[in-house]
Amino acid sequence: MTENTADTAPDLDRLRAGAPPRNHDARTIAALTANPGCARRGVLDAAGVDKDAVARHLGFGTPFGQSQFALARGNAFEAQVKADGCAELLTLLRDRLGLAVAEVFYDDLAVEDGESREARHARTRRLLARALDSAEGTLFDHPMLRLDIAGHPAYLEPDVIAFQLGGRFHVVEIKSFAVVDGQAEPEQVAAAARQAAVYVLALRRLVAELGHDPARVAHEIFLVCPEDFSNRPSATPVDVRPQLAVLERQLARLTRVRDILADLPPDLSFALDEGLGDAVRAVGARYAPECVSGCEMAYFCRDEARACGATGVLGRGVRDDLGGVDTVGAALALARGTAEPPAELAETAALLRTAARLRREALGGAA
Ligand code: SF4
């Protein structure tokens, strides 16, 4: 545990008010990096708060994530590919892709009775160390990985397999969307690549911790999907280097949770009681319309942002262009010249007045 983690851990446990922490998965981390400046999301996620339960308690619940049908289909396809020690997956890698995957040890790291996340991570670490030293073919299923998110470790439970080929590990991402005539929906492939990049990064950091070259985790992952509307799996290599670069850059930019916690009331907690709304509002948010597709809190934050006229409601571009002008009302007052700007907003105010004059002229010309 890092010094930083040791400092923040008791505060983060208190924020959950006794509820067990929610584990991250690659989907939540990929979404987290979509709004790196949001302190509210940073704190809720770092503490492992169940954001879905919080939003529902506040009356802003929303069906979020995959449909039940898609989940059931995904689980069935994954179980099929992984059955009998991943027999179908191995056939696919050897016969269809022609890979010389050696005889493998199949290690299922799924949770054992009463096992903590830390103990499971330690088990993953031991098995990975053994595989790195022996360079023997090894398949890992359900490894428990860890990734530092905003100065706090997030545990990842990928339903994923890593296999070793020529001394390098490759991540296999199993998805239930169809590949038809060798083509899949580009957006779905991009989302799968973003998630796989999270696993590659977490595995690389673990390999580095174990004293090996992180490049032993390949940037080429294998995407396994059903082929041509059948249940027959196909495997496609995908280079996730661009997604890795974005992920590393955005994780480095995430607001440090310790700094945020220092400014919060010392007794703050997100217990599901009548004080929950005030507790959530005590942590600053950076709402933008993109939140609706990436965060369980989106409808609560949108309502709050609309009520105070936050510029983010108009989109991230408008908010960024307006810099330190936080509300639409303040922007209008500066544009009309009815408010005196502070020195640091003088340039923005001049631009707003110019834009307002041009608009008046254009409307006058049209009339
Ligand atoms: S919905 Fe709210 S908490 Fe979530 S990222 Fe957006 S502003 Fe932050």
Short mmCIF file of C-alpha atoms and ligand atoms in Angstrom, two decimals:
data_model
loop_
_atom_site.label_atom_id
_atom_site.label_comp_id
_atom_site.label_asym_id
_atom_site.label_seq_id
_atom_site.Cartn_x
_atom_site.Cartn_y
_atom_site.Cartn_z
CA MET A 1 0.00 0.00 0.00
CA THR A 2 1.42 3.40 -0.92
CA GLU A 3 1.72 6.24 1.57
CA ASN A 4 -0.94 8.08 -0.35
CA THR A 5 -3.29 5.12 -0.13
CA ALA A 6 -2.67 4.72 3.57
CA ASP A 7 -3.60 8.39 4.08
CA THR A 8 -6.86 8.24 2.18
CA ALA A 9 -8.13 4.72 2.90
CA PRO A 10 -9.96 5.48 6.22
CA ASP A 11 -11.66 8.54 4.68
CA LEU A 12 -12.79 6.57 1.67
CA ASP A 13 -14.16 3.73 3.86
CA ARG A 14 -16.14 6.30 5.88
CA LEU A 15 -17.64 7.77 2.70
CA ARG A 16 -19.26 4.39 1.92
CA ALA A 17 -20.88 4.38 5.35
CA GLY A 18 -20.20 0.70 5.95
CA ALA A 19 -21.35 -0.52 2.53
CA PRO A 20 -18.97 -2.90 0.76
CA PRO A 21 -16.86 -1.25 -1.96
CA ARG A 22 -17.89 -1.68 -5.57
CA ASN A 23 -15.24 -3.13 -7.81
CA HIS A 24 -14.25 -1.31 -10.93
CA ASP A 25 -14.26 -3.02 -14.24
CA ALA A 26 -12.68 -1.91 -17.47
CA ARG A 27 -15.96 -0.32 -18.56
CA THR A 28 -16.09 1.95 -15.49
CA ILE A 29 -12.42 2.92 -15.84
CA ALA A 30 -12.81 3.66 -19.53
CA ALA A 31 -15.82 5.85 -18.60
CA LEU A 32 -13.95 7.45 -15.69
CA THR A 33 -11.26 8.72 -18.01
CA ALA A 34 -13.97 10.37 -20.11
CA ASN A 35 -14.43 13.16 -17.48
CA PRO A 36 -11.10 13.39 -15.66
CA GLY A 37 -11.86 16.79 -14.07
CA CYS A 38 -14.96 15.69 -12.15
CA ALA A 39 -14.18 15.62 -8.42
CA ARG A 40 -17.56 14.06 -7.60
CA ARG A 41 -17.01 11.05 -9.79
CA GLY A 42 -13.38 10.82 -8.69
CA VAL A 43 -14.36 10.59 -5.01
CA LEU A 44 -17.35 8.27 -5.50
CA ASP A 45 -15.32 5.89 -7.64
CA ALA A 46 -12.19 5.99 -5.51
CA ALA A 47 -14.32 5.10 -2.46
CA GLY A 48 -16.10 2.34 -4.40
CA VAL A 49 -19.52 3.92 -3.71
CA ASP A 50 -22.43 2.27 -5.52
CA LYS A 51 -23.33 5.23 -7.77
CA ASP A 52 -26.35 3.44 -9.17
CA ALA A 53 -27.81 3.01 -5.65
CA VAL A 54 -27.01 6.65 -4.82
CA ALA A 55 -28.72 7.94 -7.98
CA ARG A 56 -31.80 5.77 -7.38
CA HIS A 57 -32.04 6.92 -3.75
CA LEU A 58 -31.99 10.52 -4.97
CA GLY A 59 -34.79 9.80 -7.45
CA PHE A 60 -32.57 9.92 -10.54
CA GLY A 61 -32.11 6.22 -11.24
CA THR A 62 -31.72 5.21 -14.82
CA PRO A 63 -31.26 1.94 -16.63
CA PHE A 64 -27.53 2.09 -17.22
CA GLY A 65 -25.18 -0.32 -18.93
CA GLN A 66 -26.06 -3.35 -21.02
CA SER A 67 -29.59 -4.72 -21.38
CA GLN A 68 -30.45 -7.93 -19.51
CA PHE A 69 -30.75 -9.69 -22.87
CA ALA A 70 -27.28 -8.57 -23.99
CA LEU A 71 -25.82 -9.58 -20.63
CA ALA A 72 -27.40 -13.05 -20.78
CA ARG A 73 -26.20 -13.56 -24.35
CA GLY A 74 -22.71 -12.36 -23.45
CA ASN A 75 -22.50 -14.66 -20.42
CA ALA A 76 -23.68 -17.69 -22.43
CA PHE A 77 -21.16 -17.05 -25.22
CA GLU A 78 -18.34 -16.54 -22.74
CA ALA A 79 -19.23 -19.74 -20.84
CA GLN A 80 -19.22 -21.65 -24.13
CA VAL A 81 -15.78 -20.36 -25.16
CA LYS A 82 -14.31 -21.00 -21.70
CA ALA A 83 -15.87 -24.44 -21.14
CA ASP A 84 -13.56 -27.39 -20.35
CA GLY A 85 -10.54 -25.26 -19.50
CA CYS A 86 -11.02 -22.97 -22.52
CA ALA A 87 -10.86 -25.89 -24.99
CA GLU A 88 -12.74 -23.98 -27.70
CA LEU A 89 -10.56 -20.91 -27.24
CA LEU A 90 -7.37 -22.94 -27.55
CA THR A 91 -8.62 -24.63 -30.73
CA LEU A 92 -9.42 -21.21 -32.12
CA LEU A 93 -5.99 -19.78 -31.33
CA ARG A 94 -4.13 -22.81 -32.64
CA ASP A 95 -6.16 -23.88 -35.67
CA ARG A 96 -7.76 -20.70 -36.95
CA LEU A 97 -4.96 -18.26 -36.14
CA GLY A 98 -2.15 -20.79 -36.49
CA LEU A 99 -0.56 -19.76 -33.19
CA ALA A 100 1.89 -22.16 -31.60
CA VAL A 101 0.23 -21.97 -28.20
CA ALA A 102 2.04 -24.51 -26.04
CA GLU A 103 0.32 -26.94 -23.70
CA VAL A 104 -1.15 -24.77 -21.00
CA PHE A 105 -1.80 -24.67 -17.33
CA TYR A 106 -5.31 -23.36 -16.89
CA ASP A 107 -5.60 -21.27 -13.75
CA ASP A 108 -9.06 -20.07 -12.80
CA LEU A 109 -8.66 -17.25 -10.32
CA ALA A 110 -12.38 -16.85 -9.67
CA VAL A 111 -13.32 -15.86 -6.13
CA GLU A 112 -13.07 -18.54 -3.46
CA ASP A 113 -15.30 -18.61 -0.39
CA GLY A 114 -14.85 -15.51 1.75
CA GLU A 115 -11.73 -14.43 -0.12
CA SER A 116 -10.92 -10.72 0.00
CA ARG A 117 -9.95 -8.70 -3.09
CA GLU A 118 -6.47 -8.27 -1.67
CA ALA A 119 -6.03 -12.03 -1.16
CA ARG A 120 -7.27 -12.75 -4.66
CA HIS A 121 -4.93 -10.15 -6.09
CA ALA A 122 -2.06 -11.76 -4.16
CA ARG A 123 -3.02 -15.15 -5.67
CA THR A 124 -3.01 -13.59 -9.18
CA ARG A 125 0.38 -12.07 -8.45
CA ARG A 126 1.88 -15.39 -7.30
CA LEU A 127 0.64 -17.27 -10.36
CA LEU A 128 1.78 -14.54 -12.72
CA ALA A 129 5.25 -14.53 -11.09
CA ARG A 130 5.46 -18.29 -11.59
CA ALA A 131 4.44 -18.00 -15.24
CA LEU A 132 6.88 -15.14 -15.90
CA ASP A 133 9.77 -17.12 -14.48
CA SER A 134 8.98 -20.39 -16.21
CA ALA A 135 7.76 -18.83 -19.50
CA GLU A 136 5.48 -21.83 -19.80
CA GLY A 137 2.14 -21.57 -21.55
CA THR A 138 -0.39 -20.39 -19.06
CA LEU A 139 -4.01 -19.35 -19.29
CA PHE A 140 -5.36 -17.10 -16.57
CA ASP A 141 -9.07 -16.81 -16.12
CA HIS A 142 -10.67 -14.17 -13.85
CA PRO A 143 -7.41 -12.60 -12.64
CA MET A 144 -7.83 -9.91 -9.97
CA LEU A 145 -5.87 -6.92 -11.18
CA ARG A 146 -5.20 -3.55 -9.58
CA LEU A 147 -4.80 -0.16 -11.15
CA ASP A 148 -4.06 3.12 -9.42
CA ILE A 149 -6.95 5.49 -10.06
CA ALA A 150 -6.48 9.03 -8.81
CA GLY A 151 -3.95 7.90 -6.23
CA HIS A 152 -6.10 5.03 -4.95
CA PRO A 153 -5.96 1.40 -6.02
CA ALA A 154 -9.00 0.16 -7.93
CA TYR A 155 -9.50 -3.58 -8.20
CA LEU A 156 -10.45 -4.95 -11.58
CA GLU A 157 -12.28 -8.19 -12.12
CA PRO A 158 -11.89 -8.85 -15.80
CA ASP A 159 -13.81 -11.73 -17.28
CA VAL A 160 -10.76 -12.13 -19.34
CA ILE A 161 -8.03 -14.52 -20.13
CA ALA A 162 -4.37 -13.82 -20.65
CA PHE A 163 -2.34 -16.41 -22.44
CA GLN A 164 1.41 -16.66 -22.91
CA LEU A 165 2.92 -17.04 -26.36
CA GLY A 166 6.67 -16.89 -26.96
CA GLY A 167 7.23 -15.37 -23.50
CA ARG A 168 4.64 -12.60 -24.02
CA PHE A 169 1.15 -12.39 -22.55
CA HIS A 170 -1.81 -11.55 -24.73
CA VAL A 171 -5.16 -10.42 -23.40
CA VAL A 172 -8.24 -12.11 -24.82
CA GLU A 173 -11.44 -10.08 -24.73
CA ILE A 174 -14.62 -12.11 -25.27
CA LYS A 175 -17.57 -10.10 -26.61
CA SER A 176 -20.97 -11.24 -27.79
CA PHE A 177 -21.46 -8.77 -30.66
CA ALA A 178 -21.36 -10.44 -34.06
CA VAL A 179 -18.58 -10.33 -36.64
CA VAL A 180 -20.29 -10.60 -40.02
CA ASP A 181 -18.16 -11.22 -43.11
CA GLY A 182 -15.09 -10.29 -41.08
CA GLN A 183 -16.58 -6.91 -40.06
CA ALA A 184 -17.98 -5.76 -36.70
CA GLU A 185 -19.64 -2.52 -35.63
CA PRO A 186 -16.67 -0.08 -35.35
CA GLU A 187 -18.05 1.55 -32.18
CA GLN A 188 -18.31 -1.80 -30.43
CA VAL A 189 -14.80 -2.78 -31.49
CA ALA A 190 -13.50 0.59 -30.25
CA ALA A 191 -15.23 0.13 -26.86
CA ALA A 192 -13.81 -3.41 -26.57
CA ALA A 193 -10.35 -2.09 -27.44
CA ARG A 194 -10.63 0.61 -24.75
CA GLN A 195 -11.57 -2.00 -22.16
CA ALA A 196 -8.80 -4.38 -23.25
CA ALA A 197 -6.31 -1.50 -22.98
CA VAL A 198 -7.26 -1.13 -19.29
CA TYR A 199 -6.39 -4.80 -18.72
CA VAL A 200 -3.15 -4.54 -20.69
CA LEU A 201 -2.11 -1.53 -18.60
CA ALA A 202 -3.02 -3.23 -15.29
CA LEU A 203 -1.16 -6.41 -16.29
CA ARG A 204 1.88 -4.40 -17.42
CA ARG A 205 2.04 -2.60 -14.09
CA LEU A 206 1.84 -5.92 -12.24
CA VAL A 207 4.56 -7.43 -14.44
CA ALA A 208 6.75 -4.36 -13.74
CA GLU A 209 6.10 -4.71 -9.97
CA LEU A 210 7.34 -8.29 -10.27
CA GLY A 211 10.61 -7.03 -11.73
CA HIS A 212 10.02 -7.96 -15.36
CA ASP A 213 9.82 -5.94 -18.54
CA PRO A 214 6.22 -4.60 -18.88
CA ALA A 215 6.54 -5.15 -22.63
CA ARG A 216 6.05 -8.85 -21.86
CA VAL A 217 2.36 -7.95 -21.97
CA ALA A 218 1.68 -7.46 -25.67
CA HIS A 219 -0.19 -4.48 -27.07
CA GLU A 220 -1.86 -6.87 -29.48
CA ILE A 221 -4.99 -8.33 -27.94
CA PHE A 222 -7.37 -10.93 -29.35
CA LEU A 223 -11.02 -10.10 -29.71
CA VAL A 224 -13.21 -13.22 -29.66
CA CYS A 225 -16.74 -12.77 -31.02
CA PRO A 226 -19.48 -14.95 -32.50
CA GLU A 227 -19.16 -15.28 -36.25
CA ASP A 228 -21.92 -14.59 -38.80
CA PHE A 229 -24.84 -14.79 -36.30
CA SER A 230 -23.80 -18.31 -35.25
CA ASN A 231 -22.31 -19.25 -31.89
CA ARG A 232 -19.05 -20.21 -33.58
CA PRO A 233 -16.29 -18.00 -32.17
CA SER A 234 -13.86 -16.04 -34.30
CA ALA A 235 -10.68 -14.34 -33.08
CA THR A 236 -9.28 -11.08 -34.43
CA PRO A 237 -5.98 -9.47 -33.37
CA VAL A 238 -6.39 -5.79 -32.37
CA ASP A 239 -3.55 -3.35 -31.71
CA VAL A 240 -4.55 -1.29 -28.65
CA ARG A 241 -1.55 1.08 -28.59
CA PRO A 242 -3.67 4.18 -29.36
CA GLN A 243 -6.13 3.32 -26.56
CA LEU A 244 -3.23 2.67 -24.15
CA ALA A 245 -1.73 6.08 -24.90
CA VAL A 246 -5.06 7.85 -24.22
CA LEU A 247 -5.67 5.86 -21.06
CA GLU A 248 -2.25 6.56 -19.56
CA ARG A 249 -2.52 10.26 -20.37
CA GLN A 250 -5.98 10.59 -18.89
CA LEU A 251 -5.25 8.56 -15.76
CA ALA A 252 -2.28 10.83 -15.09
CA ARG A 253 -4.57 13.87 -15.38
CA LEU A 254 -7.22 12.64 -12.97
CA THR A 255 -7.74 14.94 -10.05
CA ARG A 256 -5.89 13.65 -7.01
CA VAL A 257 -8.43 12.25 -4.57
CA ARG A 258 -6.38 13.22 -1.54
CA ASP A 259 -6.53 16.89 -2.56
CA ILE A 260 -10.29 16.70 -3.00
CA LEU A 261 -10.82 14.97 0.35
CA ALA A 262 -8.85 17.69 2.14
CA ASP A 263 -11.51 20.26 1.16
CA LEU A 264 -14.53 18.15 2.16
CA PRO A 265 -16.33 18.17 5.53
CA PRO A 266 -14.58 15.64 7.80
CA ASP A 267 -17.83 13.80 8.62
CA LEU A 268 -19.10 13.52 5.04
CA SER A 269 -20.63 10.18 4.06
CA PHE A 270 -22.77 8.87 1.22
CA ALA A 271 -25.10 6.84 3.46
CA LEU A 272 -28.45 6.19 1.80
CA ASP A 273 -30.42 8.49 4.12
CA GLU A 274 -32.06 11.93 4.02
CA GLY A 275 -28.68 13.72 4.02
CA LEU A 276 -27.50 12.02 0.83
CA GLY A 277 -28.40 14.86 -1.57
CA ASP A 278 -26.45 17.43 0.46
CA ALA A 279 -23.51 15.05 0.77
CA VAL A 280 -23.35 14.53 -3.01
CA ARG A 281 -23.73 18.27 -3.68
CA ALA A 282 -20.82 18.95 -1.29
CA VAL A 283 -18.44 17.48 -3.89
CA GLY A 284 -18.04 19.59 -7.01
CA ALA A 285 -19.15 18.15 -10.37
CA ARG A 286 -18.31 18.96 -13.98
CA TYR A 287 -21.44 17.96 -15.80
CA ALA A 288 -21.43 17.74 -19.59
CA PRO A 289 -24.00 16.06 -21.84
CA GLU A 290 -21.49 13.24 -22.49
CA CYS A 291 -22.04 12.15 -18.86
CA VAL A 292 -25.40 10.65 -19.86
CA SER A 293 -23.70 7.79 -21.66
CA GLY A 294 -20.93 7.27 -19.13
CA CYS A 295 -21.98 7.86 -15.52
CA GLU A 296 -24.82 6.61 -13.30
CA MET A 297 -25.07 10.04 -11.65
CA ALA A 298 -25.78 11.83 -14.92
CA TYR A 299 -29.47 12.71 -14.42
CA PHE A 300 -28.87 14.02 -10.91
CA CYS A 301 -25.93 16.12 -12.08
CA ARG A 302 -27.81 17.36 -15.15
CA ASP A 303 -30.71 18.50 -12.97
CA GLU A 304 -28.31 20.29 -10.63
CA ALA A 305 -26.40 21.90 -13.52
CA ARG A 306 -29.64 23.10 -15.16
CA ALA A 307 -30.92 24.52 -11.87
CA CYS A 308 -27.80 26.65 -11.41
CA GLY A 309 -27.46 27.44 -15.12
CA ALA A 310 -24.02 25.82 -15.44
CA THR A 311 -22.37 26.35 -18.81
CA GLY A 312 -21.52 22.64 -18.99
CA VAL A 313 -25.18 21.93 -19.81
CA LEU A 314 -24.51 23.50 -23.21
CA GLY A 315 -21.67 21.05 -23.86
CA ARG A 316 -18.04 20.61 -22.97
CA GLY A 317 -16.93 22.84 -25.86
CA VAL A 318 -18.97 25.82 -24.60
CA ARG A 319 -17.76 25.28 -21.03
CA ASP A 320 -14.12 25.11 -22.12
CA ASP A 321 -14.48 28.17 -24.38
CA LEU A 322 -15.95 30.16 -21.50
CA GLY A 323 -13.08 29.27 -19.17
CA GLY A 324 -13.76 30.63 -15.69
CA VAL A 325 -17.32 31.80 -16.45
CA ASP A 326 -19.30 29.05 -14.73
CA THR A 327 -22.91 29.98 -15.42
CA VAL A 328 -24.97 31.04 -18.42
CA GLY A 329 -26.28 33.99 -16.38
CA ALA A 330 -22.74 35.24 -15.72
CA ALA A 331 -21.86 34.86 -19.41
CA LEU A 332 -24.93 36.89 -20.44
CA ALA A 333 -24.17 39.61 -17.90
CA LEU A 334 -20.61 39.91 -19.23
CA ALA A 335 -21.88 39.93 -22.83
CA ARG A 336 -24.39 42.72 -22.07
CA GLY A 337 -21.83 44.68 -20.09
CA THR A 338 -24.00 44.65 -16.98
CA ALA A 339 -21.32 42.92 -14.89
CA GLU A 340 -17.75 44.05 -14.32
CA PRO A 341 -15.32 41.20 -15.10
CA PRO A 342 -12.43 40.36 -12.77
CA ALA A 343 -9.02 40.95 -14.36
CA GLU A 344 -8.53 37.27 -15.29
CA LEU A 345 -11.81 37.25 -17.26
CA ALA A 346 -11.29 40.57 -19.05
CA GLU A 347 -10.35 38.88 -22.35
CA THR A 348 -13.30 36.43 -22.19
CA ALA A 349 -15.64 39.35 -21.38
CA ALA A 350 -14.36 41.36 -24.37
CA LEU A 351 -14.95 38.37 -26.65
CA LEU A 352 -18.45 37.90 -25.25
CA ARG A 353 -19.29 41.60 -25.83
CA THR A 354 -17.98 41.33 -29.41
CA ALA A 355 -20.07 38.19 -29.99
CA ALA A 356 -23.16 39.93 -28.58
CA ARG A 357 -22.61 43.00 -30.81
CA LEU A 358 -22.14 40.83 -33.92
CA ARG A 359 -25.31 38.95 -33.06
CA ARG A 360 -27.26 42.18 -32.65
CA GLU A 361 -25.93 43.46 -35.99
CA ALA A 362 -26.74 40.19 -37.75
CA LEU A 363 -30.28 40.16 -36.34
CA GLY A 364 -30.71 43.85 -37.15
CA GLY A 365 -29.51 43.21 -40.74
CA ALA A 366 -31.96 40.35 -41.14
CA ALA A 367 -34.78 42.57 -39.91
S1 SF4 B 1 -22.52 12.57 -14.16
FE1 SF4 B 1 -21.93 13.89 -12.51
S2 SF4 B 1 -20.55 12.66 -11.23
FE2 SF4 B 1 -20.73 11.63 -13.19
S3 SF4 B 1 -18.97 12.40 -14.37
FE3 SF4 B 1 -20.73 13.69 -14.89
S4 SF4 B 1 -20.64 15.42 -13.49
FE4 SF4 B 1 -19.29 13.82 -12.67
#
